[in-house]
CSV table of C-alpha atoms in Angstrom, one decimal:
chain,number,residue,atom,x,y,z
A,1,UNK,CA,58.4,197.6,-51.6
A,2,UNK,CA,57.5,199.7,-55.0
A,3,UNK,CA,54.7,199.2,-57.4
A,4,UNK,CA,55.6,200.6,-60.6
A,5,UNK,CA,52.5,200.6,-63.2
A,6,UNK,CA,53.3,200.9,-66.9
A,7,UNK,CA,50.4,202.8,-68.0
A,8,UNK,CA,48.6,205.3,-65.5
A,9,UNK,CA,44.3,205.5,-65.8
A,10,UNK,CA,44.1,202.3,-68.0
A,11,UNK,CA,42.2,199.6,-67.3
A,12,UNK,CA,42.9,196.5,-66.7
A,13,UNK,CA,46.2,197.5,-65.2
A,14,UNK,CA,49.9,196.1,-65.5
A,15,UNK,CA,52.7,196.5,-64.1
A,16,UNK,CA,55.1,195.2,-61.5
A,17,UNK,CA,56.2,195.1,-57.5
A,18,UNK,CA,59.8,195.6,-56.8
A,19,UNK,CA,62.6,196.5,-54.7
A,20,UNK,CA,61.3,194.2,-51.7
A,21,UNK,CA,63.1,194.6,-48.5
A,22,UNK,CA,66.2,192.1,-48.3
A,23,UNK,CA,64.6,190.2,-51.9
A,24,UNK,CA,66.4,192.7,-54.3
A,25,UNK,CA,66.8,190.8,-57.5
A,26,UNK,CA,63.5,189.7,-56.4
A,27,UNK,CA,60.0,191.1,-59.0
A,28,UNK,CA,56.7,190.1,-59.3
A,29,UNK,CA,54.9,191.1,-62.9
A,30,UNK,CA,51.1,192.0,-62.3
A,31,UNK,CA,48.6,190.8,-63.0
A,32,UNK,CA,49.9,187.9,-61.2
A,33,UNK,CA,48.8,185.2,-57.8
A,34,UNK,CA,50.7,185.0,-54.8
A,35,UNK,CA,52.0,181.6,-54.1
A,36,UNK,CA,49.5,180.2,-51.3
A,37,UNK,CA,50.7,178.8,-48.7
A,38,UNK,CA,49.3,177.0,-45.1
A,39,UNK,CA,51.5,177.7,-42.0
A,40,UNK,CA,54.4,178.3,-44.7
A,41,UNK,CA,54.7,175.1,-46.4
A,42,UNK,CA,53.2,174.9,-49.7
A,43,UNK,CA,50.4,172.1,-49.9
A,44,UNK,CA,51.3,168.9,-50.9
A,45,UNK,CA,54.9,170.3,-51.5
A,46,UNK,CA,56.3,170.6,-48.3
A,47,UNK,CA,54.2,168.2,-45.9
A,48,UNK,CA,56.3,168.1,-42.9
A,49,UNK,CA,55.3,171.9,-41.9
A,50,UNK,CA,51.8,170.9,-42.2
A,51,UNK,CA,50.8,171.7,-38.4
A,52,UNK,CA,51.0,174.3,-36.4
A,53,UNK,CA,54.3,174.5,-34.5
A,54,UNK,CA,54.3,177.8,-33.1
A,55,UNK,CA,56.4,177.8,-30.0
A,56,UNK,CA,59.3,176.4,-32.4
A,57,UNK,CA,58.8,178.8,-34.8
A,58,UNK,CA,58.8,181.3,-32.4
A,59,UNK,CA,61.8,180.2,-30.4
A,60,UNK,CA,63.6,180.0,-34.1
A,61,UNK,CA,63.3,183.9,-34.2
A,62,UNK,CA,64.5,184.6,-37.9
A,63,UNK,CA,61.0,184.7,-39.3
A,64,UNK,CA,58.9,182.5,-41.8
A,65,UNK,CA,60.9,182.8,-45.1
A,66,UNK,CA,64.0,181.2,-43.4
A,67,UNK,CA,61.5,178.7,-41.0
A,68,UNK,CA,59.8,177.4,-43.8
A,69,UNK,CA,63.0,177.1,-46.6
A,70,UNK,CA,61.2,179.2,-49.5
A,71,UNK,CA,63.8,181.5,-49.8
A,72,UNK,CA,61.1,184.1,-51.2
A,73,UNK,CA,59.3,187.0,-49.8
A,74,UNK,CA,55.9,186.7,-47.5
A,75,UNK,CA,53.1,188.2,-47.8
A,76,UNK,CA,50.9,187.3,-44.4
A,77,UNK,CA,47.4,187.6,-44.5
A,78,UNK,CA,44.4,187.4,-41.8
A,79,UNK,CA,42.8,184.6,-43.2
A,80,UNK,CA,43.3,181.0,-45.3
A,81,UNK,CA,41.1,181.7,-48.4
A,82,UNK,CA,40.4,177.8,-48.7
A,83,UNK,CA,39.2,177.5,-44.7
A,84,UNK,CA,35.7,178.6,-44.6
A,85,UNK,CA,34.9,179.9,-40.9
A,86,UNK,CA,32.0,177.6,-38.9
A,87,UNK,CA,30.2,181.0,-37.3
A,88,UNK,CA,30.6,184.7,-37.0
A,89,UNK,CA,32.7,185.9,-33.9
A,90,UNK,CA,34.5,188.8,-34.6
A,91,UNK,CA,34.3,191.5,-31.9
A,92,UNK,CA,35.5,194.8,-31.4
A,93,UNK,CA,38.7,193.8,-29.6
A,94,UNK,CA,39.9,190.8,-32.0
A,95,UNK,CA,39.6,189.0,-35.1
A,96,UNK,CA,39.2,185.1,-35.3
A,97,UNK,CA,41.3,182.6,-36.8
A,98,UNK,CA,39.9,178.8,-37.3
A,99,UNK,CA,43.2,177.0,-36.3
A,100,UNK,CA,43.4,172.9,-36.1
A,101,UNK,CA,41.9,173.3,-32.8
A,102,UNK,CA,39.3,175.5,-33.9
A,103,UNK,CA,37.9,179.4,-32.8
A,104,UNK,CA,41.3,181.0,-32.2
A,105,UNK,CA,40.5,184.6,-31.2
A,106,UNK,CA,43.4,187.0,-31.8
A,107,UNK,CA,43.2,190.5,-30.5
A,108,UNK,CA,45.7,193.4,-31.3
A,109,UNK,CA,48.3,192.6,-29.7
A,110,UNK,CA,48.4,189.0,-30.2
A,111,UNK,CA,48.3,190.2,-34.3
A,112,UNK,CA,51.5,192.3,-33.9
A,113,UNK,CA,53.0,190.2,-32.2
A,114,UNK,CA,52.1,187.4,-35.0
A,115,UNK,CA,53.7,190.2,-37.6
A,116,UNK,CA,57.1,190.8,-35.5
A,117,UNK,CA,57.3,187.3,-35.2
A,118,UNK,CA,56.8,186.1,-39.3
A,119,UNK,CA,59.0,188.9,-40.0
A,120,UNK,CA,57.3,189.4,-43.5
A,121,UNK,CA,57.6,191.9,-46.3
A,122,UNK,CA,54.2,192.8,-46.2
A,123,UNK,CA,51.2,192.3,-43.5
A,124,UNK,CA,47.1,192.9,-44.2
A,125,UNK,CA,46.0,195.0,-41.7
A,126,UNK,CA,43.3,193.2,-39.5
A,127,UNK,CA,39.6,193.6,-40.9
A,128,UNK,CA,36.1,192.2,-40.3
A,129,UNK,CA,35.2,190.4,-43.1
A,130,UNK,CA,32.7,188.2,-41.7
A,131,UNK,CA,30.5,190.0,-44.4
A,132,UNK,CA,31.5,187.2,-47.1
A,133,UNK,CA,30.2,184.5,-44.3
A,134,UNK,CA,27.7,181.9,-46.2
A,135,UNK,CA,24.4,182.9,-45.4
A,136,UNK,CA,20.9,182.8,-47.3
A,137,UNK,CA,21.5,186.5,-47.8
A,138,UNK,CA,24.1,189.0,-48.2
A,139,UNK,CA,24.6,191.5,-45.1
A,140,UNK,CA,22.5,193.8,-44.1
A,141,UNK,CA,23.3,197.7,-44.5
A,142,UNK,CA,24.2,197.7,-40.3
A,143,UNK,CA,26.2,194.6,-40.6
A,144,UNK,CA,28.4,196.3,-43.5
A,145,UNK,CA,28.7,199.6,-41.4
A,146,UNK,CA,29.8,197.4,-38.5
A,147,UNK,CA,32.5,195.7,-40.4
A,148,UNK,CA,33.8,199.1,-41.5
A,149,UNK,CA,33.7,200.8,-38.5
A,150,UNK,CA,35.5,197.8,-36.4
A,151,UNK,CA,38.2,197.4,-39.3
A,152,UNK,CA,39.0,201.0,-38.7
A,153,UNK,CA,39.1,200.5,-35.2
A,154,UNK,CA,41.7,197.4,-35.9
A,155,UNK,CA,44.0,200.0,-37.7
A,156,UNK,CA,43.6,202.7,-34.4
A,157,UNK,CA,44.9,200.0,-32.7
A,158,UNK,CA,47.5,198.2,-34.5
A,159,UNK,CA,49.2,201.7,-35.0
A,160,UNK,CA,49.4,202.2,-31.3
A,161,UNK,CA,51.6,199.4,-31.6
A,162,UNK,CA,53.4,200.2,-34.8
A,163,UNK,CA,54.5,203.3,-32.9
A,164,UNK,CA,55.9,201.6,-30.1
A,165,UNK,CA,57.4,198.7,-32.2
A,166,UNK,CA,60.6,199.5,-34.0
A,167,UNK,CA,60.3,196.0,-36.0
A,168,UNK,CA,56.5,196.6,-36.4
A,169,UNK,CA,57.4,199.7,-37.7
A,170,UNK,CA,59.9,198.4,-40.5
A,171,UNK,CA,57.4,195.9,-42.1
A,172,UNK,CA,55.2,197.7,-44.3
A,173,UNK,CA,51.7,197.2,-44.2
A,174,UNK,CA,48.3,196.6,-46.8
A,175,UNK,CA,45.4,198.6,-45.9
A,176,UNK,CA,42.1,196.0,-45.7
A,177,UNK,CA,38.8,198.0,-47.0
A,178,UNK,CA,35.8,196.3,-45.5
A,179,UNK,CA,32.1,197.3,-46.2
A,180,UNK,CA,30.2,193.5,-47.5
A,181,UNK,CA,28.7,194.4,-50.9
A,182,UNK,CA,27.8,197.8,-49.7
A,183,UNK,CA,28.9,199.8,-52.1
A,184,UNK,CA,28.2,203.5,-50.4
A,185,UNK,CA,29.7,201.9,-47.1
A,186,UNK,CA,32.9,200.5,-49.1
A,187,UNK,CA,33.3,204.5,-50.4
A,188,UNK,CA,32.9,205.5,-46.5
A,189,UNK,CA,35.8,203.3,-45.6
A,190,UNK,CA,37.9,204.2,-48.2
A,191,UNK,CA,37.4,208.0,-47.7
A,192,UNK,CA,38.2,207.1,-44.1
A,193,UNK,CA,41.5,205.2,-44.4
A,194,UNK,CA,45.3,206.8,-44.2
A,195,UNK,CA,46.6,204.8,-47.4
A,196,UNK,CA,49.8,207.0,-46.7
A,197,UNK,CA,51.2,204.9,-44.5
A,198,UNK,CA,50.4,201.6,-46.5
A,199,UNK,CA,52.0,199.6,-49.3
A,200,UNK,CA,49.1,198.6,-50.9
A,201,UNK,CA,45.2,197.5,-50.5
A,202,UNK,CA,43.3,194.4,-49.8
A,203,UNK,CA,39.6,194.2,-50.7
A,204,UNK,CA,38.1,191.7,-48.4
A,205,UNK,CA,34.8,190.5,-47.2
A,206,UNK,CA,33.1,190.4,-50.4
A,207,UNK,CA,29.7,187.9,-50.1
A,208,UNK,CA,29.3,185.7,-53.3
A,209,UNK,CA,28.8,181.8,-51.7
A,210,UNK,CA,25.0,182.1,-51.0
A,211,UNK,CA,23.6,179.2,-48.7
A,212,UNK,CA,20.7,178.8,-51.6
A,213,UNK,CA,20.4,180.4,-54.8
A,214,UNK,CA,22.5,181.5,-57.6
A,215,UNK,CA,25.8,183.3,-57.0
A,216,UNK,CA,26.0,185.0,-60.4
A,217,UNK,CA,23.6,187.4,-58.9
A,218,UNK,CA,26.1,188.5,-56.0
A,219,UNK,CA,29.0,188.3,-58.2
A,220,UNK,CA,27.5,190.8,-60.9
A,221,UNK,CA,27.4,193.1,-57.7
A,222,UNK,CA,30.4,192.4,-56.4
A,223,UNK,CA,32.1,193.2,-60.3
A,224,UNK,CA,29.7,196.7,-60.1
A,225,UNK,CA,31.4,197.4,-56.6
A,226,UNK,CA,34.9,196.7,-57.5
A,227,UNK,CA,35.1,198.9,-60.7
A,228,UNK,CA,33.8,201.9,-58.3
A,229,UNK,CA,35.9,201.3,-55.7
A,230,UNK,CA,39.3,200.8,-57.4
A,231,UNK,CA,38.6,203.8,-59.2
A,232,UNK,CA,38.7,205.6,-55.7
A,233,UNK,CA,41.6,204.1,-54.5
A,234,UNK,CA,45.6,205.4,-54.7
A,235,UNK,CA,46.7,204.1,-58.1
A,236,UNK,CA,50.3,203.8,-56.6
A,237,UNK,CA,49.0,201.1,-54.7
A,238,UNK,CA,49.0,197.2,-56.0
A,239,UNK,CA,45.3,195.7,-55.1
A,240,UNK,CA,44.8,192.4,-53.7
A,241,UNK,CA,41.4,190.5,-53.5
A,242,UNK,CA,40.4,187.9,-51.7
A,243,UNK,CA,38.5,184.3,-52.3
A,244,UNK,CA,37.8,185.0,-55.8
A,245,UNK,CA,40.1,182.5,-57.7
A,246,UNK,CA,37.8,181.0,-60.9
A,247,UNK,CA,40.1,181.8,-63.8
A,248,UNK,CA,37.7,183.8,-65.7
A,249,UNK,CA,36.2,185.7,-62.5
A,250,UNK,CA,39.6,186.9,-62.5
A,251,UNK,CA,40.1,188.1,-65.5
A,252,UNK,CA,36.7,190.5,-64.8
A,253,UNK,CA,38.2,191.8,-61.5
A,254,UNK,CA,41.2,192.1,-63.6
A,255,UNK,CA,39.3,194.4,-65.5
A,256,UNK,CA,37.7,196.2,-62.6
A,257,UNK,CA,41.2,197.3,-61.8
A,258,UNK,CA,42.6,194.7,-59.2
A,259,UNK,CA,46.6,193.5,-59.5
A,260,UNK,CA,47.2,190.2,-57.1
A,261,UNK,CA,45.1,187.3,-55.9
A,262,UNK,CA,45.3,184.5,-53.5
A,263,UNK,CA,47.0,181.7,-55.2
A,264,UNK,CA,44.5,179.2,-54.0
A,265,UNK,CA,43.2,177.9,-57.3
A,266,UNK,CA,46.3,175.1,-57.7
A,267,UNK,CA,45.4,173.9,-54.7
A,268,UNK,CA,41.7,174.0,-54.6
A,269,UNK,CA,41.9,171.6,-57.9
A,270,UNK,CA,44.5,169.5,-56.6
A,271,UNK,CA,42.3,168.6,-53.2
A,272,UNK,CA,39.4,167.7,-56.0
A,273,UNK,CA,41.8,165.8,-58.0
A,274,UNK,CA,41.0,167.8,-60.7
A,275,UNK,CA,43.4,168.7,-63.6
A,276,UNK,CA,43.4,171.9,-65.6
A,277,UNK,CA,43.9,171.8,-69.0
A,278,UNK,CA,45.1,175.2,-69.4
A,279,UNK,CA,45.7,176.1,-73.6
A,280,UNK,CA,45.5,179.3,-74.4
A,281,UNK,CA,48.4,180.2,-76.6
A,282,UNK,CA,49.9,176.0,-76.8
A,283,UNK,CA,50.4,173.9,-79.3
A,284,UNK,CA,48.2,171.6,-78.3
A,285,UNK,CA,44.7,172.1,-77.5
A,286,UNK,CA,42.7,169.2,-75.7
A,287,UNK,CA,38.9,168.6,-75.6
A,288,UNK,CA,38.7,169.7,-71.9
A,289,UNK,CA,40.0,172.2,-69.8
A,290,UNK,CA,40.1,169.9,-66.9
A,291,UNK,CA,40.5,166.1,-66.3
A,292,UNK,CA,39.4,164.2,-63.1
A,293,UNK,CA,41.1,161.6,-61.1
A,294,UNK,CA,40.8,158.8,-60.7
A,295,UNK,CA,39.9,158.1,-64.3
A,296,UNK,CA,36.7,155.9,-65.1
A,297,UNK,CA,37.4,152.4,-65.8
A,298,UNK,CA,36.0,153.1,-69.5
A,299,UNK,CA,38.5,155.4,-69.7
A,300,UNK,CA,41.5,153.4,-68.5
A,301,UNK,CA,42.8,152.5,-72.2
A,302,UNK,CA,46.0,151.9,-73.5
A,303,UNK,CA,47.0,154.9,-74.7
A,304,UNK,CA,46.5,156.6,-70.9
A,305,UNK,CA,49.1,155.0,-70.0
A,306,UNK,CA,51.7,156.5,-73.0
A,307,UNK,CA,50.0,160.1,-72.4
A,308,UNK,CA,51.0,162.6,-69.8
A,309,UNK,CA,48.3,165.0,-68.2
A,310,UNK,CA,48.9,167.5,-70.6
A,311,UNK,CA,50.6,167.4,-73.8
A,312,UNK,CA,53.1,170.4,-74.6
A,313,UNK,CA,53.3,170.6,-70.7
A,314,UNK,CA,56.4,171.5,-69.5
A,315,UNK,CA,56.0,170.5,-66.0
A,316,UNK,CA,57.4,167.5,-63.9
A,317,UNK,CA,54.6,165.2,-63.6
A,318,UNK,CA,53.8,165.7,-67.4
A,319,UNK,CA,57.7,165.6,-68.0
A,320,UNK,CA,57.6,162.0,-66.4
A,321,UNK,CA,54.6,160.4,-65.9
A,322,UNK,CA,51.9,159.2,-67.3
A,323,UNK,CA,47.7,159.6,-67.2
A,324,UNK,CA,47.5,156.2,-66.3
A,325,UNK,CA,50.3,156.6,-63.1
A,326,UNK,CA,48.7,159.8,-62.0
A,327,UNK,CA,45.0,158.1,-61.9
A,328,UNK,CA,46.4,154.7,-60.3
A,329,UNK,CA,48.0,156.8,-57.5
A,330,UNK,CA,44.7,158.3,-57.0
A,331,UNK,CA,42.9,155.1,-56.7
A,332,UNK,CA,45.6,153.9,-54.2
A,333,UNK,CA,45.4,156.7,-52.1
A,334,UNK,CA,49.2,157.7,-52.6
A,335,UNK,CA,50.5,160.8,-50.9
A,336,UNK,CA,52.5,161.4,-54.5
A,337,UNK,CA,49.1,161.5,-56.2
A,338,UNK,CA,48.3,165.1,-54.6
A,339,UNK,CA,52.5,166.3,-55.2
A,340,UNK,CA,52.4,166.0,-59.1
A,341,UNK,CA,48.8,166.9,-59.7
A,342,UNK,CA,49.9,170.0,-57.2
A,343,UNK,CA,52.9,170.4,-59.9
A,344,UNK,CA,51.0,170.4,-63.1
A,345,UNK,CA,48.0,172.9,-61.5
A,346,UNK,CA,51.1,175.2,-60.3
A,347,UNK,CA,52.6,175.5,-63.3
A,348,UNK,CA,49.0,175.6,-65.7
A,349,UNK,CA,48.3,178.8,-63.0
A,350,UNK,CA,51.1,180.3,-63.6
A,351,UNK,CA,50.6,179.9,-67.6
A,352,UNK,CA,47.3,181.5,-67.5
A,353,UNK,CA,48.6,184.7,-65.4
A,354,UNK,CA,52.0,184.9,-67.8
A,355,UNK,CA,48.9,184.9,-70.9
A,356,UNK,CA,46.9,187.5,-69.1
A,357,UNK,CA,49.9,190.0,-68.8
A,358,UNK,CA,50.1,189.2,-72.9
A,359,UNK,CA,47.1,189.7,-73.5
A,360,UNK,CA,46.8,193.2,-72.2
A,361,UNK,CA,50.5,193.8,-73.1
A,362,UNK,CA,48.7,193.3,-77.0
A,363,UNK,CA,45.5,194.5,-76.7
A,364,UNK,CA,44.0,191.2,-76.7
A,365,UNK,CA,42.2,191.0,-73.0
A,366,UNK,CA,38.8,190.8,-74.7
A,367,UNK,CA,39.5,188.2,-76.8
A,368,UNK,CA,41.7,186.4,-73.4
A,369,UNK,CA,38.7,187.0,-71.3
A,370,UNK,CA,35.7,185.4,-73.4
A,371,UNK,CA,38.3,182.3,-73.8
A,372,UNK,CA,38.6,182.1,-69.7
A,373,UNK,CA,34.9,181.2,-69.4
A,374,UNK,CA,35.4,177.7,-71.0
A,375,UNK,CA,38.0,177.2,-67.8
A,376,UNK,CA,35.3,177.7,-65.3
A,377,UNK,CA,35.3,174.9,-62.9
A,378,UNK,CA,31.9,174.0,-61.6
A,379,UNK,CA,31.3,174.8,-58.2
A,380,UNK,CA,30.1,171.1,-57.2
A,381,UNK,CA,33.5,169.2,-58.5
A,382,UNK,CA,35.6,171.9,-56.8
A,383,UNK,CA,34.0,171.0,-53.1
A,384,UNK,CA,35.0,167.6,-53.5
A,385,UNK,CA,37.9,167.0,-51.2
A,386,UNK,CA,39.9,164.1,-52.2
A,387,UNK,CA,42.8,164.3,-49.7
A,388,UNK,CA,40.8,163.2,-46.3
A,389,UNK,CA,41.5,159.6,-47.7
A,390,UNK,CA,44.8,160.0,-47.8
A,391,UNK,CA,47.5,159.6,-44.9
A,392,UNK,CA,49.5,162.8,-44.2
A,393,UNK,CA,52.3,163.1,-41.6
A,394,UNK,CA,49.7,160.6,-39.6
A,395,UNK,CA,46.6,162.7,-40.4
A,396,UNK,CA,43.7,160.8,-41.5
């Protein structure tokens, strides 16, 4: 895997990831999202691989591309960006993962084993990021020196295996930097990390969800910490950061020098039955960037029902159907409710990346990023989680 940048020492950067193991006509244009997905289905999309099945999967043997049917490259990571963990447990011997059943602790060898078995194109390295855990107060100094010296120790020990692994050894890896919203403890990481051996960098463990207060105070620090730690990193190296997913925070770690994100934001809306009205660069502009289901009854006038989401959309749900279908699904509790507001999100997140890369292909990223603020969801409506109410494969 290669990450080619078109302009060296220019902020924000652009470029694009190539020549993937076994995915050759396969490229990925950056700025860009990774496509999230849970257990390797993507939500709402693919239902049936909801649930864990892990002794199939690993009795199948030909890793998770093939297992789940995406026929595209994965990327695994330690942790679901939309899963907040319940309490801090990391230790120095393993890393925890909040499973159906709850506290899974995974320690080194369970992880590699995890990687040989996915058979990815790409693995995060594991990392204590319990420094973005929601708390009244961002980590101490100790806490962040912690988290940097047990991430280190993660890497010690995964390489043991890599060594000794000849699969292991053939999937490359991304280098996590830990450190909270230390900033001097972030630099001690970095200056401590091999990033010889890696394919690129994840910045996790960032702390912006406060318990009380305002978050625009933590994000201002994390946005000061980014732009001095990219600036210290290998520029070969693509950048991906996690839980930060609001479209114009992105666009400002964008600046800061970061490439790839999570890919949650589609499905983050979708579970709020929200819509976004994404229009940069349309024909049609709308008096809202986003719409929420289902609609009012005040709202539930004739013309909903000859309207699509979006107008000038080119996705499915728009192609077909209708506001007033997509709200009475929503009211009903329907299953396809979730699958063509999943659709329209999808396609409205992949529009605002593709206008990113223009705008800083034409010199127009101020301009794009003062324009992303109006698509700010508020925090509140985006917690709502729609999708409990609904039956999936026999989940309540």
């Amino acid at each position: 895997m290669k990450f080619k940048l078109s302009c060296l020492d220019i902020l924000p950067r652009s470029g694009c990831i190539c020549q993937i193991d076994n995915y050759s006509d396969v490229s990925l244009a950056t700025p860009n999202c990774l496509l999230y997905t849970k257990f390797g289905s993507s939500l709402y999309l693919t239902l049936p691989l909801r649930r864990e099945r892990f002794k199939v999967f690993r009795k199948f043997g030909k890793g998770l591309a093939q297992y789940s049917g995406l026929g595209l490259p994965v990327v695994l990571f330690q942790n679901d960006p939309t899963e907040a963990a319940v309490t801090r447990a990391v230790d120095k011997a393993s890393i925890q993962v909040w499973a159906v059943g709850g506290r899974l602790p995974v320690n080194m060898k369970q992880y590699a084993d995890c990687v040989v078995d996915a058979l990815p194109v790409a693995f995060q390295m594991p990392v204590d990021n319990e420094t973005s855990f929601p708390d009244v107060s961002p980590p101490t100094k100790k806490r962040c020196q912690k988290s940097v010296q047990r991430t280190k120790s993660y890497a010690h020990m995964i390489e043991e295996f890599v060594v000794s692994n000849e699969k292991l050894r053939k999937i490359p890896s991304l280098i996590s930097v830990a450190g909270g919203n230390d900033l001097d403890q972030r630099l001690r990481g970095i200056a401590s990390m091999d990033f010889s051996r890696g394919s690129g960098v994840v910045l996790d463990g960032f702390f912006h969800e406060p318990l009380e207060g305002d978050r625009l105070s933590h994000l201002e620090t994390v946005f000061s910490i980014l732009s001095s730690i990219c600036s210290g990193l290998p520029p070969h190296l693509p950048r991906f950061l996690t839980n930060l997913w609001q479209p114009d925070e992105v666009v400002r770690a964008c600046l800061c020098g970061v490439d790839l994100f999570d890919g949650s934001l589609p499905f983050r809306l979708t579970r709020s039955g929200i819509a976004w009205l994404y229009t940069a660069y349309r024909k049609e502009m709308v008096s809202s960037p986003w719409m929420c289901f289902p609609l009012q009854a005040e709202e539930l006038k004739a013309e909903v029902y000859r309207q699509p989401i979006q107008p000038d959309c080119p996705c499915f749900a728009c192609q077909r159907h209708n506001q007033g279908y997509v709200s009475h699904l929503h009211s009903v509790n329907e299953m396809l409710a979730h699958i063509l507001l999943m659709i329209h999100n999808s396609t409205q997140c992949y529009a605002f990346f593709a206008d990113l890369r223009e705008a800083i292909a034409n010199g127009r990223v101020d301009e794009f990023a003062e324009m992303s603020k109006t698509h700010h969801f508020p925090e509140d409506l985006v917690r709502i989680d729609l999708t409990t109410k609904t039956l999936q494969n026999g989940d309540a």
